[in-house]
Amino acid sequence: MSNVNESRPLAATPATAPRAPMAVQVLGYAGLVPFAAMAIIIAATGSSASGVIRAEIAYGAAMLSFLGGARWGMAIAAGGTQHLFRPLGLATLPTLFASLVLFMPSPTALVALIAGFVLLLIADRQDARAERIASWYWSLRLTLTLLALVALAISLCVVLLG
């Protein structure tokens, strides 16, 4: 990206990274509300909340797709017209994967979503180390993803334990 330099150091941890812009923080954490609310409902009502479980899977798939779109936007914003096939191709994978998740049984879908979020987090970490993304983005993504993973893991435990 052309304006990444203002956010050094790029391999920062959440405790040392510059803060994300306020709008990004507020909207990012707001995106966790459905994950948290559905995990609480599922934990409170058990696996009988199949509609809520499927809603959480759908929301997780939408968020995974959204993160793929963010990667697409970052690839375009980085400029240049050469060597775009790989980053843009990789940016489409979360959406394609998320669409498949919607057809999986609930336990499999939850595991697949957890794996998808972890894989995207690893890709973002590699981008942070290569200084292709701002450190505040990496820091916020790490925090938000870990919280989303907790919500998905709670739901998975309820589904598996019945």
mmCIF file of C-alpha atoms in Angstrom:
data_model
loop_
_atom_site.group_PDB
_atom_site.id
_atom_site.type_symbol
_atom_site.label_atom_id
_atom_site.label_comp_id
_atom_site.label_asym_id
_atom_site.label_seq_id
_atom_site.Cartn_x
_atom_site.Cartn_y
_atom_site.Cartn_z
ATOM 1 C CA MET A 1 0.000 0.000 0.000
ATOM 2 C CA SER A 2 1.191 3.464 -0.655
ATOM 3 C CA ASN A 3 0.266 4.906 2.735
ATOM 4 C CA VAL A 4 1.385 2.042 4.956
ATOM 5 C CA ASN A 5 4.479 3.921 6.154
ATOM 6 C CA GLU A 6 2.580 5.989 8.713
ATOM 7 C CA SER A 7 1.712 2.851 10.676
ATOM 8 C CA ARG A 8 5.102 1.371 11.491
ATOM 9 C CA PRO A 9 6.042 -0.973 13.111
ATOM 10 C CA LEU A 10 4.013 -3.356 10.992
ATOM 11 C CA ALA A 11 4.717 -6.509 12.939
ATOM 12 C CA ALA A 12 3.420 -4.932 16.134
ATOM 13 C CA THR A 13 1.368 -6.745 18.704
ATOM 14 C CA PRO A 14 -2.042 -5.405 19.774
ATOM 15 C CA ALA A 15 -0.392 -3.810 22.822
ATOM 16 C CA THR A 16 2.253 -1.912 20.806
ATOM 17 C CA ALA A 17 0.516 -1.167 17.499
ATOM 18 C CA PRO A 18 -0.850 2.263 16.662
ATOM 19 C CA ARG A 19 -4.592 2.506 17.211
ATOM 20 C CA ALA A 20 -6.992 1.940 14.353
ATOM 21 C CA PRO A 21 -9.135 4.929 13.364
ATOM 22 C CA MET A 22 -12.107 5.281 15.715
ATOM 23 C CA ALA A 23 -14.693 4.480 13.025
ATOM 24 C CA VAL A 24 -12.861 1.261 12.182
ATOM 25 C CA GLN A 25 -12.718 0.258 15.849
ATOM 26 C CA VAL A 26 -16.382 1.005 16.525
ATOM 27 C CA LEU A 27 -17.631 -0.766 13.412
ATOM 28 C CA GLY A 28 -15.212 -3.659 13.874
ATOM 29 C CA TYR A 29 -16.374 -4.326 17.416
ATOM 30 C CA ALA A 30 -20.003 -3.810 16.379
ATOM 31 C CA GLY A 31 -19.466 -6.666 13.951
ATOM 32 C CA LEU A 32 -18.765 -8.919 16.922
ATOM 33 C CA VAL A 33 -22.140 -8.245 18.542
ATOM 34 C CA PRO A 34 -24.036 -10.830 16.444
ATOM 35 C CA PHE A 35 -21.325 -13.437 17.087
ATOM 36 C CA ALA A 36 -21.452 -12.819 20.833
ATOM 37 C CA ALA A 37 -25.252 -12.623 21.030
ATOM 38 C CA MET A 38 -25.747 -15.832 19.075
ATOM 39 C CA ALA A 39 -23.087 -17.690 21.080
ATOM 40 C CA ILE A 40 -24.800 -16.606 24.307
ATOM 41 C CA ILE A 41 -28.215 -17.709 23.028
ATOM 42 C CA ILE A 42 -26.810 -21.045 21.834
ATOM 43 C CA ALA A 43 -24.999 -21.619 25.134
ATOM 44 C CA ALA A 44 -28.129 -20.748 27.106
ATOM 45 C CA THR A 45 -30.583 -22.807 25.079
ATOM 46 C CA GLY A 46 -28.389 -25.659 23.921
ATOM 47 C CA SER A 47 -28.431 -27.365 20.585
ATOM 48 C CA SER A 48 -32.203 -26.925 20.410
ATOM 49 C CA ALA A 49 -31.467 -23.451 19.026
ATOM 50 C CA SER A 50 -30.836 -24.866 15.550
ATOM 51 C CA GLY A 51 -32.156 -21.731 13.848
ATOM 52 C CA VAL A 52 -29.730 -19.572 15.817
ATOM 53 C CA ILE A 53 -26.891 -21.986 15.045
ATOM 54 C CA ARG A 54 -27.645 -21.736 11.313
ATOM 55 C CA ALA A 55 -27.896 -17.939 11.642
ATOM 56 C CA GLU A 56 -24.463 -17.829 13.273
ATOM 57 C CA ILE A 57 -23.075 -19.979 10.460
ATOM 58 C CA ALA A 58 -24.611 -17.636 7.870
ATOM 59 C CA TYR A 59 -23.226 -14.587 9.674
ATOM 60 C CA GLY A 60 -19.799 -16.215 9.940
ATOM 61 C CA ALA A 61 -19.875 -16.973 6.217
ATOM 62 C CA ALA A 62 -20.807 -13.362 5.490
ATOM 63 C CA MET A 63 -17.945 -12.106 7.658
ATOM 64 C CA LEU A 64 -15.484 -14.483 6.014
ATOM 65 C CA SER A 65 -16.613 -13.164 2.640
ATOM 66 C CA PHE A 66 -16.274 -9.590 3.911
ATOM 67 C CA LEU A 67 -12.667 -10.253 4.936
ATOM 68 C CA GLY A 68 -11.969 -11.601 1.456
ATOM 69 C CA GLY A 69 -13.362 -8.336 0.102
ATOM 70 C CA ALA A 70 -11.041 -6.408 2.404
ATOM 71 C CA ARG A 71 -8.098 -8.348 0.972
ATOM 72 C CA TRP A 72 -9.348 -7.535 -2.554
ATOM 73 C CA GLY A 73 -9.513 -3.838 -1.673
ATOM 74 C CA MET A 74 -6.017 -3.849 -0.188
ATOM 75 C CA ALA A 75 -4.621 -5.559 -3.290
ATOM 76 C CA ILE A 76 -6.216 -2.948 -5.553
ATOM 77 C CA ALA A 77 -5.148 -0.068 -3.287
ATOM 78 C CA ALA A 78 -1.550 -1.284 -3.371
ATOM 79 C CA GLY A 79 -1.454 -0.037 -6.949
ATOM 80 C CA GLY A 80 0.084 -1.386 -10.048
ATOM 81 C CA THR A 81 -1.459 -3.554 -12.689
ATOM 82 C CA GLN A 82 1.023 -6.395 -12.769
ATOM 83 C CA HIS A 83 0.998 -9.367 -10.461
ATOM 84 C CA LEU A 84 -2.610 -8.811 -9.379
ATOM 85 C CA PHE A 85 -3.868 -12.265 -10.305
ATOM 86 C CA ARG A 86 -2.445 -13.977 -7.222
ATOM 87 C CA PRO A 87 -3.615 -11.487 -4.553
ATOM 88 C CA LEU A 88 -7.010 -11.036 -6.207
ATOM 89 C CA GLY A 89 -7.395 -14.771 -6.703
ATOM 90 C CA LEU A 90 -6.576 -15.381 -3.057
ATOM 91 C CA ALA A 91 -9.030 -12.641 -2.070
ATOM 92 C CA THR A 92 -11.877 -14.501 -3.780
ATOM 93 C CA LEU A 93 -11.238 -17.767 -1.940
ATOM 94 C CA PRO A 94 -12.929 -16.733 1.339
ATOM 95 C CA THR A 95 -16.163 -15.930 -0.504
ATOM 96 C CA LEU A 96 -16.127 -19.187 -2.443
ATOM 97 C CA PHE A 97 -15.312 -21.134 0.708
ATOM 98 C CA ALA A 98 -18.011 -19.322 2.705
ATOM 99 C CA SER A 99 -20.630 -20.187 0.108
ATOM 100 C CA LEU A 100 -19.778 -23.880 0.527
ATOM 101 C CA VAL A 101 -19.970 -23.613 4.306
ATOM 102 C CA LEU A 102 -23.651 -22.703 4.024
ATOM 103 C CA PHE A 103 -24.424 -26.202 2.690
ATOM 104 C CA MET A 104 -22.525 -28.101 5.390
ATOM 105 C CA PRO A 105 -24.058 -29.709 8.480
ATOM 106 C CA SER A 106 -23.746 -27.429 11.507
ATOM 107 C CA PRO A 107 -20.761 -29.097 13.246
ATOM 108 C CA THR A 108 -18.796 -29.259 9.996
ATOM 109 C CA ALA A 109 -19.746 -25.694 9.086
ATOM 110 C CA LEU A 110 -18.582 -24.349 12.442
ATOM 111 C CA VAL A 111 -15.245 -26.177 12.156
ATOM 112 C CA ALA A 112 -14.865 -24.912 8.581
ATOM 113 C CA LEU A 113 -15.560 -21.321 9.652
ATOM 114 C CA ILE A 114 -13.024 -21.574 12.463
ATOM 115 C CA ALA A 115 -10.462 -22.918 9.989
ATOM 116 C CA GLY A 116 -11.293 -20.183 7.468
ATOM 117 C CA PHE A 117 -10.854 -17.402 10.016
ATOM 118 C CA VAL A 118 -7.575 -18.900 11.233
ATOM 119 C CA LEU A 119 -6.227 -19.236 7.677
ATOM 120 C CA LEU A 120 -7.136 -15.631 6.877
ATOM 121 C CA LEU A 121 -5.499 -14.513 10.102
ATOM 122 C CA ILE A 122 -2.307 -16.338 9.112
ATOM 123 C CA ALA A 123 -2.409 -14.652 5.690
ATOM 124 C CA ASP A 124 -2.866 -11.249 7.327
ATOM 125 C CA ARG A 125 0.043 -11.957 9.673
ATOM 126 C CA GLN A 126 2.230 -12.724 6.668
ATOM 127 C CA ASP A 127 1.091 -9.472 5.057
ATOM 128 C CA ALA A 128 1.894 -7.579 8.268
ATOM 129 C CA ARG A 129 5.378 -9.063 8.430
ATOM 130 C CA ALA A 130 5.935 -8.199 4.756
ATOM 131 C CA GLU A 131 4.699 -4.656 5.494
ATOM 132 C CA ARG A 132 1.787 -4.911 3.053
ATOM 133 C CA ILE A 133 -0.805 -3.883 5.650
ATOM 134 C CA ALA A 134 -0.874 -1.309 8.406
ATOM 135 C CA SER A 135 0.054 -2.539 11.870
ATOM 136 C CA TRP A 136 -3.191 -1.153 13.298
ATOM 137 C CA TYR A 137 -5.109 -3.319 10.827
ATOM 138 C CA TRP A 138 -3.220 -6.425 11.877
ATOM 139 C CA SER A 139 -3.674 -5.605 15.544
ATOM 140 C CA LEU A 140 -7.412 -5.028 15.201
ATOM 141 C CA ARG A 141 -7.870 -8.121 12.990
ATOM 142 C CA LEU A 142 -6.077 -10.262 15.545
ATOM 143 C CA THR A 143 -8.277 -9.057 18.395
ATOM 144 C CA LEU A 144 -11.545 -9.227 16.462
ATOM 145 C CA THR A 145 -10.766 -12.634 14.990
ATOM 146 C CA LEU A 146 -9.819 -14.147 18.338
ATOM 147 C CA LEU A 147 -13.102 -12.933 19.836
ATOM 148 C CA ALA A 148 -15.088 -14.277 16.866
ATOM 149 C CA LEU A 149 -13.261 -17.597 17.213
ATOM 150 C CA VAL A 150 -14.257 -17.807 20.877
ATOM 151 C CA ALA A 151 -17.917 -17.312 19.926
ATOM 152 C CA LEU A 152 -17.726 -19.947 17.200
ATOM 153 C CA ALA A 153 -15.917 -22.364 19.526
ATOM 154 C CA ILE A 154 -18.613 -21.941 22.190
ATOM 155 C CA SER A 155 -21.273 -22.759 19.621
ATOM 156 C CA LEU A 156 -19.300 -25.731 18.336
ATOM 157 C CA CYS A 157 -18.943 -27.128 21.860
ATOM 158 C CA VAL A 158 -22.695 -26.815 22.428
ATOM 159 C CA VAL A 159 -23.450 -28.509 19.101
ATOM 160 C CA LEU A 160 -20.988 -31.346 19.752
ATOM 161 C CA LEU A 161 -21.984 -31.891 23.360
ATOM 162 C CA GLY A 162 -25.677 -31.659 22.552
#
